[in-house]
């Protein structure tokens, strides 16, 4: 039979264990509304602070990737700010480190939204499986990110509600996704040419069956604001299609062309 002293000791032990477990799984940074000035100090320069980055107004704790996001890391330019545009522009200096997506195509905006969603997915995965002994989702350097709130400004207001700008960005990204799917369906109707290139001989396109022709890619102007073409293989009876181009210097009925 246990004495009152032993029961008291057991209670203290259980309480202590609960405190330890609670501390162990406590988020390093709580979810909240952030200002630009507040997150600007979370760059990793102070090792006692988390490293935060923003994308489309969503703020993430990327401290687990300190070697990448901290000082000297290849992605340090994202720390302490919302540099959404740089995720697709590749401009990591000056005005390139901005949250403005003005002038970007629907495909580029879709890419930024995909990046935001990727960070959110790693957060959701971490929350779902944090108490289970499972292998990592992947070896990607971003895994383990924590969503820690929203940034007041272009994408969220002071109460954390999405702005018209964010809704417009997400709508444009959705249109881009629809156009990409339509383009994929259209392009599947005509097979691509084979291609190769080397320093000695330059480039070559060829068809195992049919003849190579250049054709404008559907929806490309709507998607990227630019026109581009691809090489397709057509049978002889299809060569009357409008908009086809023969490669310069290539016999119209040759199966291969130098480019």
XYZ file of C-alpha atoms in Angstrom:
259
model
C 0.000 0.000 0.000
C 1.367 3.357 -1.030
C 1.939 6.016 1.609
C 0.759 9.598 1.283
C 4.378 10.652 0.747
C 4.868 8.215 -2.150
C 1.617 9.346 -3.787
C 2.686 12.952 -3.460
C 6.043 12.166 -5.031
C 4.319 10.336 -7.896
C 2.018 13.301 -8.497
C 4.976 15.660 -8.633
C 6.770 13.341 -11.077
C 3.732 13.176 -13.368
C 3.323 16.948 -13.255
C 7.007 17.468 -14.007
C 6.817 15.059 -16.978
C 3.797 16.919 -18.350
C 5.644 20.218 -18.079
C 8.682 18.776 -19.880
C 6.554 17.314 -22.690
C 4.620 20.552 -23.028
C 7.849 22.530 -23.258
C 9.337 20.095 -25.756
C 6.484 20.497 -28.233
C 5.838 24.158 -27.674
C 6.162 26.226 -30.833
C 9.275 28.415 -30.816
C 7.267 31.331 -32.167
C 3.524 31.758 -31.629
C 1.113 32.554 -34.448
C 0.274 36.262 -34.512
C -0.038 39.404 -36.591
C 3.382 40.821 -37.515
C 4.539 44.205 -38.758
C 7.333 44.773 -41.267
C 9.496 46.363 -38.552
C 8.983 43.408 -36.229
C 10.049 40.644 -38.606
C 13.007 42.705 -39.877
C 14.970 41.804 -36.740
C 14.468 38.041 -37.220
C 17.267 37.522 -39.722
C 19.444 35.098 -37.789
C 22.009 37.738 -36.846
C 20.896 37.300 -33.253
C 21.268 33.589 -32.468
C 18.810 33.959 -29.630
C 16.024 34.807 -32.089
C 14.180 32.775 -34.674
C 14.694 33.323 -38.417
C 11.510 34.466 -40.138
C 10.578 34.985 -43.768
C 7.390 36.155 -45.402
C 5.797 35.081 -48.666
C 2.504 36.555 -49.844
C 2.053 37.883 -46.322
C 2.344 34.487 -44.616
C 5.179 34.400 -42.082
C 7.245 31.262 -41.470
C 9.847 30.318 -38.892
C 12.730 28.747 -40.855
C 15.180 28.575 -37.952
C 15.757 24.849 -38.546
C 17.352 25.848 -41.843
C 19.762 28.320 -40.232
C 22.652 27.127 -42.409
C 20.639 28.184 -45.463
C 18.638 31.159 -44.176
C 21.067 32.563 -41.617
C 23.988 34.951 -42.256
C 26.201 33.576 -45.001
C 23.535 31.149 -46.204
C 22.437 31.014 -49.808
C 18.872 32.063 -48.888
C 19.695 34.700 -46.296
C 18.252 37.405 -48.547
C 14.739 36.047 -47.755
C 15.186 36.382 -43.989
C 13.429 39.150 -42.077
C 11.220 40.309 -44.954
C 8.561 39.407 -47.486
C 10.474 39.091 -50.759
C 7.759 37.239 -52.672
C 8.876 38.558 -56.062
C 12.416 37.198 -55.647
C 11.086 33.636 -55.490
C 10.568 33.792 -59.271
C 12.601 36.780 -60.453
C 15.962 35.622 -59.134
C 16.751 39.253 -58.270
C 18.063 39.122 -54.710
C 19.291 42.708 -54.413
C 17.768 46.143 -53.954
C 14.299 46.554 -55.416
C 14.186 42.864 -56.289
C 13.577 41.996 -52.644
C 9.981 43.180 -52.627
C 6.551 41.737 -51.981
C 5.110 43.405 -55.103
C 4.186 41.091 -57.980
C 3.255 43.921 -60.342
C 3.955 43.088 -63.972
C 4.472 39.356 -63.448
C 2.699 36.891 -65.710
C 0.039 34.481 -64.490
C 2.564 31.632 -64.679
C 5.074 33.537 -62.552
C 2.410 34.471 -60.017
C 1.269 30.836 -59.905
C 4.865 29.890 -59.115
C 4.951 32.290 -56.139
C 1.633 30.920 -54.861
C 3.014 27.390 -55.262
C 6.013 28.377 -53.120
C 3.709 29.775 -50.424
C 1.643 26.588 -50.517
C 4.784 24.461 -50.298
C 5.799 26.167 -47.070
C 2.272 25.704 -45.742
C 2.262 22.008 -46.655
C 5.478 21.323 -44.766
C 3.953 23.095 -41.770
C 0.730 21.048 -41.969
C 2.729 17.825 -42.307
C 4.808 18.727 -39.270
C 1.708 19.472 -37.215
C -0.030 16.270 -38.289
C 2.840 13.918 -37.532
C 4.751 15.733 -34.817
C 3.861 13.120 -32.181
C 4.505 10.069 -34.380
C 7.742 8.281 -35.132
C 7.667 8.491 -38.914
C 10.416 9.059 -41.474
C 10.840 12.651 -42.718
C 8.531 13.844 -45.476
C 11.600 14.422 -47.636
C 15.187 15.543 -47.352
C 14.270 18.990 -48.613
C 15.966 21.783 -46.698
C 12.650 23.559 -46.068
C 10.975 20.743 -44.107
C 10.181 21.618 -40.511
C 9.027 25.166 -41.218
C 6.500 26.694 -38.842
C 3.699 29.001 -39.888
C 3.808 31.779 -37.292
C 1.293 34.320 -38.527
C 0.478 37.017 -41.030
C 2.252 40.186 -42.071
C 0.376 43.483 -42.087
C 0.697 45.233 -45.422
C 0.042 44.340 -49.027
C -1.581 40.953 -48.370
C -3.197 41.196 -44.928
C -4.788 44.044 -42.997
C -4.248 44.842 -39.327
C -6.839 42.264 -38.254
C -5.242 39.513 -40.325
C -7.879 39.470 -43.056
C -6.732 38.981 -46.667
C -6.648 42.114 -48.818
C -8.058 42.576 -52.317
C -4.492 42.377 -53.601
C -4.018 38.870 -52.180
C -7.369 37.735 -53.552
C -6.389 39.118 -56.952
C -3.034 37.322 -56.853
C -4.659 34.002 -55.978
C -7.286 34.466 -58.701
C -4.610 35.186 -61.306
C -2.630 32.139 -60.171
C -5.771 29.996 -60.533
C -6.315 31.312 -64.075
C -2.681 30.506 -64.846
C -3.173 26.940 -63.613
C -6.235 26.537 -65.826
C -4.416 27.874 -68.890
C -1.427 25.613 -68.230
C -3.723 22.607 -68.109
C -5.416 23.647 -71.353
C -2.034 24.151 -72.996
C -0.922 20.715 -71.819
C -4.049 19.135 -73.282
C -3.633 20.943 -76.611
C 0.050 20.109 -76.913
C -0.607 16.435 -76.206
C -2.427 16.267 -79.551
C 0.834 16.757 -81.481
C 4.011 14.851 -80.536
C 7.183 16.783 -79.769
C 10.300 16.422 -81.881
C 13.386 14.690 -80.551
C 16.281 17.068 -79.993
C 19.953 17.138 -79.084
C 22.777 19.634 -78.931
C 26.546 19.551 -78.541
C 29.407 22.032 -78.855
C 30.815 20.397 -81.979
C 27.725 19.939 -84.163
C 25.270 22.409 -82.642
C 21.592 21.500 -82.428
C 19.410 19.022 -84.236
C 15.703 18.159 -84.150
C 14.275 15.017 -85.718
C 11.199 12.845 -85.935
C 11.073 9.070 -85.782
C 7.759 9.329 -87.606
C 6.822 12.440 -89.585
C 8.486 15.750 -90.344
C 9.662 18.507 -87.940
C 7.824 21.801 -87.972
C 7.750 24.804 -85.651
C 4.366 25.811 -84.288
C 3.282 28.498 -81.854
C 2.500 27.246 -78.373
C -1.181 27.753 -77.488
C -2.066 30.180 -74.659
C 1.601 31.198 -74.275
C 0.955 34.932 -74.690
C -1.830 34.787 -72.103
C 0.403 32.810 -69.760
C 3.713 34.628 -70.036
C 3.083 37.722 -72.146
C 5.489 36.339 -74.765
C 5.142 34.171 -77.842
C 7.123 30.956 -78.074
C 7.221 28.005 -80.434
C 7.911 24.310 -80.160
C 8.937 21.593 -82.580
C 6.287 19.019 -83.496
C 6.325 15.921 -85.680
C 3.646 15.886 -88.383
C 2.608 13.309 -90.903
C 2.599 14.304 -94.586
C -1.167 14.785 -94.652
C -0.920 17.210 -91.698
C 1.575 19.584 -93.321
C -1.222 21.788 -94.627
C -2.054 23.002 -91.101
C -1.885 26.802 -90.705
C 0.891 28.456 -88.727
C 3.601 25.880 -89.463
C 7.218 26.882 -90.113
C 9.996 24.882 -91.739
C 13.418 25.261 -90.130
C 15.642 27.543 -92.186
C 17.849 25.599 -94.610
C 16.005 22.339 -93.989
C 14.369 20.234 -96.704
C 10.577 20.366 -96.110
C 10.398 16.551 -96.334
C 13.459 15.763 -94.260
C 13.027 13.865 -91.006
C 15.753 15.921 -89.299
C 16.891 19.529 -89.289
C 19.911 21.411 -87.988
C 18.992 24.305 -85.757
